[in-house]
Short mmCIF file of C-alpha atoms and ligand atoms in Angstrom, two decimals:
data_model
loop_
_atom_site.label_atom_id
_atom_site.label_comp_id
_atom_site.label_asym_id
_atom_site.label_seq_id
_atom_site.Cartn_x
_atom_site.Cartn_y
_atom_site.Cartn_z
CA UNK A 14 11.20 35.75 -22.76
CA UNK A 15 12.18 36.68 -19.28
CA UNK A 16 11.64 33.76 -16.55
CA UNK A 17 8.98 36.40 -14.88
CA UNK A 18 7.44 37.11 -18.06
CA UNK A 19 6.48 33.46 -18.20
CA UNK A 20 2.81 33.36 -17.35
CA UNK A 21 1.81 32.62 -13.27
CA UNK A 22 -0.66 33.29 -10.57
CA UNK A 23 0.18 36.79 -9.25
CA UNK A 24 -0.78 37.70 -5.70
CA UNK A 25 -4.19 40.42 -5.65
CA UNK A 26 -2.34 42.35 -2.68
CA UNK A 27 1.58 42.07 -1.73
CA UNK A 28 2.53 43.71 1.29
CA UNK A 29 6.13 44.79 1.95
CA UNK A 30 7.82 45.54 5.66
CA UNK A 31 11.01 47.57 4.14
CA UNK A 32 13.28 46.28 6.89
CA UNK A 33 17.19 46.68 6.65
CA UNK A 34 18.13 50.51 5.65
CA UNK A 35 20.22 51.23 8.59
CA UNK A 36 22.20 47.87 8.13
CA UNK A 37 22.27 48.47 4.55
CA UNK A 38 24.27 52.10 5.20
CA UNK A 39 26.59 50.65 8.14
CA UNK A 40 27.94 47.98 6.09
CA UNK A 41 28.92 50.87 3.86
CA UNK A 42 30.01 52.89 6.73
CA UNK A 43 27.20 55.95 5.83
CA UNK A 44 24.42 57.24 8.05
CA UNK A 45 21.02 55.44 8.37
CA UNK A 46 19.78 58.44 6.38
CA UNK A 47 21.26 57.76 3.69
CA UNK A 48 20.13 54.26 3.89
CA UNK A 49 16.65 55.27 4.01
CA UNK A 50 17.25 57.14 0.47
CA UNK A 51 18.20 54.42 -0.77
CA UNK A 52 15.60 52.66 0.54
CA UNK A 53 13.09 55.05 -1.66
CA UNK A 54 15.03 53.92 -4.95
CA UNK A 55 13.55 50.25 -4.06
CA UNK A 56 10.67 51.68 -3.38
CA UNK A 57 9.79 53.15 -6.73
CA UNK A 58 11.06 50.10 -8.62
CA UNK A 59 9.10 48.02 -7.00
CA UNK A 60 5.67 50.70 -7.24
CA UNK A 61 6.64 50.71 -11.07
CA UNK A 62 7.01 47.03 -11.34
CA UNK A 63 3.46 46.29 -9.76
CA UNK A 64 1.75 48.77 -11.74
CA UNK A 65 3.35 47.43 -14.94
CA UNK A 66 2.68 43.36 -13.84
CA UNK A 67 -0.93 44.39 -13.04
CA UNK A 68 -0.68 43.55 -9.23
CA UNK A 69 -4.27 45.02 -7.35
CA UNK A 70 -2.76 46.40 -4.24
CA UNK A 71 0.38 47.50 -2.67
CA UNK A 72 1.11 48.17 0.72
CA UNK A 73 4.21 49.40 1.97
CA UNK A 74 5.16 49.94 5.62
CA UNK A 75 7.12 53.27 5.84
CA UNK A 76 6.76 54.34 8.87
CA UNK A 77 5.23 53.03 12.33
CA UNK A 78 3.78 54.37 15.66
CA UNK A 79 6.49 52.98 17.36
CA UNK A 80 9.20 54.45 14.75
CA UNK A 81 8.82 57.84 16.65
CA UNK A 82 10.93 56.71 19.36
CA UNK A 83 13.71 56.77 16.75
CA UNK A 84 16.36 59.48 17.06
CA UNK A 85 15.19 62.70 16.24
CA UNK A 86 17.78 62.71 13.53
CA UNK A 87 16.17 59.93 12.09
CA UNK A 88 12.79 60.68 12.46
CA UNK A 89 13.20 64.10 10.75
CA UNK A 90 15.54 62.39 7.67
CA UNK A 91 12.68 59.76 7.02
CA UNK A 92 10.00 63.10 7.21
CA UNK A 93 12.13 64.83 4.84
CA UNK A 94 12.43 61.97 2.65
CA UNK A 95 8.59 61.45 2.75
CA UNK A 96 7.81 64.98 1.46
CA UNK A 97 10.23 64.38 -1.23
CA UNK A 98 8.73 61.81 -2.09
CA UNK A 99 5.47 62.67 -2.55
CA UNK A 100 6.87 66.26 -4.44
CA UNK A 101 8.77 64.41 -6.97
CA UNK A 102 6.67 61.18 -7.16
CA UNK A 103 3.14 62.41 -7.39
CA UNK A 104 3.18 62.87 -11.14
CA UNK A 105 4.57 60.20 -12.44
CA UNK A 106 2.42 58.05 -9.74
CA UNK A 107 -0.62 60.33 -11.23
CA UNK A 108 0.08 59.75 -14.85
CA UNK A 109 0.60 55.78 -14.27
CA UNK A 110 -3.12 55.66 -12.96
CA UNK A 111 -1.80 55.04 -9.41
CA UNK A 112 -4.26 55.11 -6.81
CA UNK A 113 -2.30 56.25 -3.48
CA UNK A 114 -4.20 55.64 -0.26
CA UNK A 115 -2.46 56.30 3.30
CA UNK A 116 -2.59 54.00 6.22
CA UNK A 117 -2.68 54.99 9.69
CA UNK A 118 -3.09 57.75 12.04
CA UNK A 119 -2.76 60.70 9.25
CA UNK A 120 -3.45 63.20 11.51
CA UNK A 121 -0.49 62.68 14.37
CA UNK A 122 1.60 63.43 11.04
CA UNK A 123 3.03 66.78 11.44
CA UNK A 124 0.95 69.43 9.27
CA UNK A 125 3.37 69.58 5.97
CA UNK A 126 3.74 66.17 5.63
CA UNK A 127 0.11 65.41 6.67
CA UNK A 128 -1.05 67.76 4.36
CA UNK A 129 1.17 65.91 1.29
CA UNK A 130 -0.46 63.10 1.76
CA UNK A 131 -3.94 64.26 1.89
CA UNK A 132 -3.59 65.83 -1.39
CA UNK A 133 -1.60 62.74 -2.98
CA UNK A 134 -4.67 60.93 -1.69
CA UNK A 135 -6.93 63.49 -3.19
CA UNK A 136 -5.38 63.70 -6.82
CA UNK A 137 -5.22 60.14 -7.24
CA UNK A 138 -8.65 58.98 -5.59
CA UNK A 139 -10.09 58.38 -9.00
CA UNK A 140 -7.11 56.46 -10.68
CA UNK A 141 -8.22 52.74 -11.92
CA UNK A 142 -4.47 51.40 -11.91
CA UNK A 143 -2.21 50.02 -9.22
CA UNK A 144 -4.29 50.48 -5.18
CA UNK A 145 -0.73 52.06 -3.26
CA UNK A 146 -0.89 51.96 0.29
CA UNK A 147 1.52 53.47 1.87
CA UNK A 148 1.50 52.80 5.85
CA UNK A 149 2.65 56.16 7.91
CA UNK A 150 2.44 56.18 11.47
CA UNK A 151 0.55 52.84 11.13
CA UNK A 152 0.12 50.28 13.47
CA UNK A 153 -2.12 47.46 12.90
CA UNK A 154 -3.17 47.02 17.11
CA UNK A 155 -3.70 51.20 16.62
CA UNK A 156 -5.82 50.67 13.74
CA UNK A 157 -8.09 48.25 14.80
CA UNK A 158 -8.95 50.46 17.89
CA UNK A 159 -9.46 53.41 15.42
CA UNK A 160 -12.06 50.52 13.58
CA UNK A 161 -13.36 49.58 16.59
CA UNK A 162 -14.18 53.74 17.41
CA UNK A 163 -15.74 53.89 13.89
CA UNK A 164 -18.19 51.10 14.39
CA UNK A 165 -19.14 52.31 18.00
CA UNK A 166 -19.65 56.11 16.69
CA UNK A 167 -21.63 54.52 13.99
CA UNK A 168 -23.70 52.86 16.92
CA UNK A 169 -23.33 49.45 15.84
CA UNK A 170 -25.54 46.95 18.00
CA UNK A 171 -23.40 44.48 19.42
CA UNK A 172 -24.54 41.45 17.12
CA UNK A 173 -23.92 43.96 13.78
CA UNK A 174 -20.30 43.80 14.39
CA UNK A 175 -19.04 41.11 12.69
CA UNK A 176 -15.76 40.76 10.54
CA UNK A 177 -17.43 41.95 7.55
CA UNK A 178 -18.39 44.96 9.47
CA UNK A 179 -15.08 45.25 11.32
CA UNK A 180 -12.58 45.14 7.63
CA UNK A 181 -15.11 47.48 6.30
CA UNK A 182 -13.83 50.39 9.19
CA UNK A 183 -10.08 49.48 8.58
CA UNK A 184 -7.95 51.64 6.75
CA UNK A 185 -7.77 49.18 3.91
CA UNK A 186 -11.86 49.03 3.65
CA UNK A 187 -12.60 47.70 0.09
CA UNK A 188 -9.69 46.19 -0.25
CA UNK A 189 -8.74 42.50 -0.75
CA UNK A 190 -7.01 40.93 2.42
CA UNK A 191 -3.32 40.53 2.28
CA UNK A 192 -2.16 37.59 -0.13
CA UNK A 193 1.71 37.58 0.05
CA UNK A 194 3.89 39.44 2.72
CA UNK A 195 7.03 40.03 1.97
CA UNK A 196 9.80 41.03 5.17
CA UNK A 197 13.21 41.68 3.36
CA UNK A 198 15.97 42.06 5.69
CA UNK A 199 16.38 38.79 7.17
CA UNK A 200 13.76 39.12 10.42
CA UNK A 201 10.55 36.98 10.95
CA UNK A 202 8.80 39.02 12.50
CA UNK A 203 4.94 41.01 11.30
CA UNK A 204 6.25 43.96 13.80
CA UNK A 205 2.24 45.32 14.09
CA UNK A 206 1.59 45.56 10.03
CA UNK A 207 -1.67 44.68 8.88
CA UNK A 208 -2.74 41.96 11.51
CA UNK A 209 -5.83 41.56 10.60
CA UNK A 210 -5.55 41.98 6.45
CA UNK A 211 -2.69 38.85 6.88
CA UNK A 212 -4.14 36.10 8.70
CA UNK A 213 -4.11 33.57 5.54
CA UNK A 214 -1.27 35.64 3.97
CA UNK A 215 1.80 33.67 2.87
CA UNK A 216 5.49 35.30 4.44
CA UNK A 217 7.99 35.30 2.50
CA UNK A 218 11.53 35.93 4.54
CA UNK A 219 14.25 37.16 1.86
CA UNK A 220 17.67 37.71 3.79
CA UNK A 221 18.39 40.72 1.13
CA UNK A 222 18.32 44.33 3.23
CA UNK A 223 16.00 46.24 1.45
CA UNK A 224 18.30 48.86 -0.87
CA UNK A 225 19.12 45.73 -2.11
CA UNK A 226 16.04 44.43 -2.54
CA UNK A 227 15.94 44.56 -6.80
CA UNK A 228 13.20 43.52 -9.64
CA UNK A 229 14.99 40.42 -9.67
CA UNK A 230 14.41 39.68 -5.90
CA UNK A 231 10.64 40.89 -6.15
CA UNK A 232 10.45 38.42 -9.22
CA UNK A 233 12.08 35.69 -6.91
CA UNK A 234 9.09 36.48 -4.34
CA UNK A 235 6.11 36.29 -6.60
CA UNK A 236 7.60 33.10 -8.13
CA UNK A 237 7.69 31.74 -4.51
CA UNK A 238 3.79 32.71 -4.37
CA UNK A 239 2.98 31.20 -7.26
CA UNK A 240 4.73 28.11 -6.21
CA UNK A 241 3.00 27.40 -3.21
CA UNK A 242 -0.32 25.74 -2.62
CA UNK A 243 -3.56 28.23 -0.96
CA UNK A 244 -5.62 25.91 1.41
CA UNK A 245 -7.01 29.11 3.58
CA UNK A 246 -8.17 26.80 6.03
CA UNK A 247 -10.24 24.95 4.01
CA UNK A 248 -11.96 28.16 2.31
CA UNK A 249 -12.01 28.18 -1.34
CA UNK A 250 -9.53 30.97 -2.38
CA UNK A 251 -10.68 34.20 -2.13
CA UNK A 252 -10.73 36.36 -4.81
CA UNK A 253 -10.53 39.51 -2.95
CA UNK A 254 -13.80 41.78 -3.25
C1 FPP B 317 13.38 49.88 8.33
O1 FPP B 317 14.77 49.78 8.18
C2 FPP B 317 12.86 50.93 7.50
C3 FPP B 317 12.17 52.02 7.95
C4 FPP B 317 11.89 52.24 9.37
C5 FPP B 317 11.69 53.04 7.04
C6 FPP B 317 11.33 52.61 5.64
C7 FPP B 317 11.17 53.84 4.85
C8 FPP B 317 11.59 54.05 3.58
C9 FPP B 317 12.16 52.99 2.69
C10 FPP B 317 11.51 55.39 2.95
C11 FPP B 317 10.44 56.34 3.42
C12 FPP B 317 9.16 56.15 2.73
C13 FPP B 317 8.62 56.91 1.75
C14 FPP B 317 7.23 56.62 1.29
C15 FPP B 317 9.35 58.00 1.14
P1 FPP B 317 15.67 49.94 9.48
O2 FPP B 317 16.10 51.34 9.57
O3 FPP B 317 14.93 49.41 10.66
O4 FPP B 317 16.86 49.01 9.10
P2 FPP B 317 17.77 48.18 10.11
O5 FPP B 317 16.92 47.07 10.64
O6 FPP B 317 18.85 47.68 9.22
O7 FPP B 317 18.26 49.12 11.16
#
């Protein structure tokens, strides 16, 4: 038996800022782009690895509003990645039951890769496996003004709005909130992702740059989880729904 295949309590929803491409490809001397690919190969072995451990949600931070003020070099690599992704991906994701939901401002995405995620969305809105967020020009202050807009076209009275009422018009609505964040890359920081989904997450801090970032280290995080004891301010833990 593996050590991770030893029974434990597994997070409902582990959220991952993917933090340390472009230091990943200088220390190789390459361009950021080609960090960011490699960044992807992570990606998918971590998607696979939830799906097959039975984790409930997955939320991964691709790209945010403020990573437009990247080069434009950069900005079109990580566009170009994203509709590979989703035209070599979709299947597989499809076929494993994934459910793929997209947070954030879908449509400031330019049209093609707006439009890929849409229909990823679409083909995989009735799968019952792993919940796969993936976070594109998401930012959590951005979405809870787009919540806020929701609840005030809905014409909300003043005393309806209440948390309940407010998670229910994020993005993530239905979902459970965030249980374990994980930031590789070596920075402490919650840089705008999912403010109001983490506020009784635990944050976990790996030093590995994401490319790196392997089964093993993903293993490493959930035992972490499971190590550690849930108060949630004195609530009794939540079990999501
Ligand atoms: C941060 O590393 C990473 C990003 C801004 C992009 C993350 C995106 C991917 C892994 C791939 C694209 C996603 C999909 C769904 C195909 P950084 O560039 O800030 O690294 P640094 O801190 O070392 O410079």
């Amino acid at each position: 038996m593996k050590p991770w295949e030893k029974p434990r309590r597994l997070p409902l929803h582990v959220a991952i800022i993917m933090d340390g491409n472009g230091r990943w490809a200088k220390k190789r001397g390459l361009g950021r782009a080609l960090g960011h690919r490699k960044g992807v190969e992570t990606l998918r072995a971590v998607v696979r690895e939830s799906s097959e451990l039975g984790i409930g949600v997955l939320s991964l931070y691709a790209f945010s509003t403020e990573n437009w003020s990247r080069s434009a070099e950069e900005v079109g690599a990580l566009m170009g990645l994203l509709l590979e992704f989703f035209a070599k991906e979709i299947d597989a994701l499809h076929a494993n039951r994934v459910r793929v939901r997209i947070l954030g401002d879908v449509e400031g995405l330019p049209g093609p890769q707006r439009d890929a995620a849409l229909a990823a969305m679409a083909r995989t809105a009735e799968n019952a496996g792993l919940q796969l967020n993936i976070a594109l020009n998401y930012g959590g202050r951005d979405e809870l003004v787009r919540a806020m807009r929701r609840l005030m076209r809905a014409g909300l009275a003043p005393e309806q709005v209440n948390e309940k009422a407010l998670a229910d018009a994020l993005d993530t609505a239905g979902q459970p909130d965030v249980d374990l964040m994980i930031r590789p890359g070596g920075e402490m920081r919650l840089s705008n992702f999912l403010l109001f989904q983490s506020a009784y997450a635990e944050f976990l801090f790996p030093g590995t740059l994401w490319p790196d970032f392997d089964v093993d280290a993903y293993h490493h995080a959930l035992d972490a989880y499971a190590a550690r004891e849930r108060r949630l301010g004195g609530r009794k833990e939540h079990g999501g729904e």
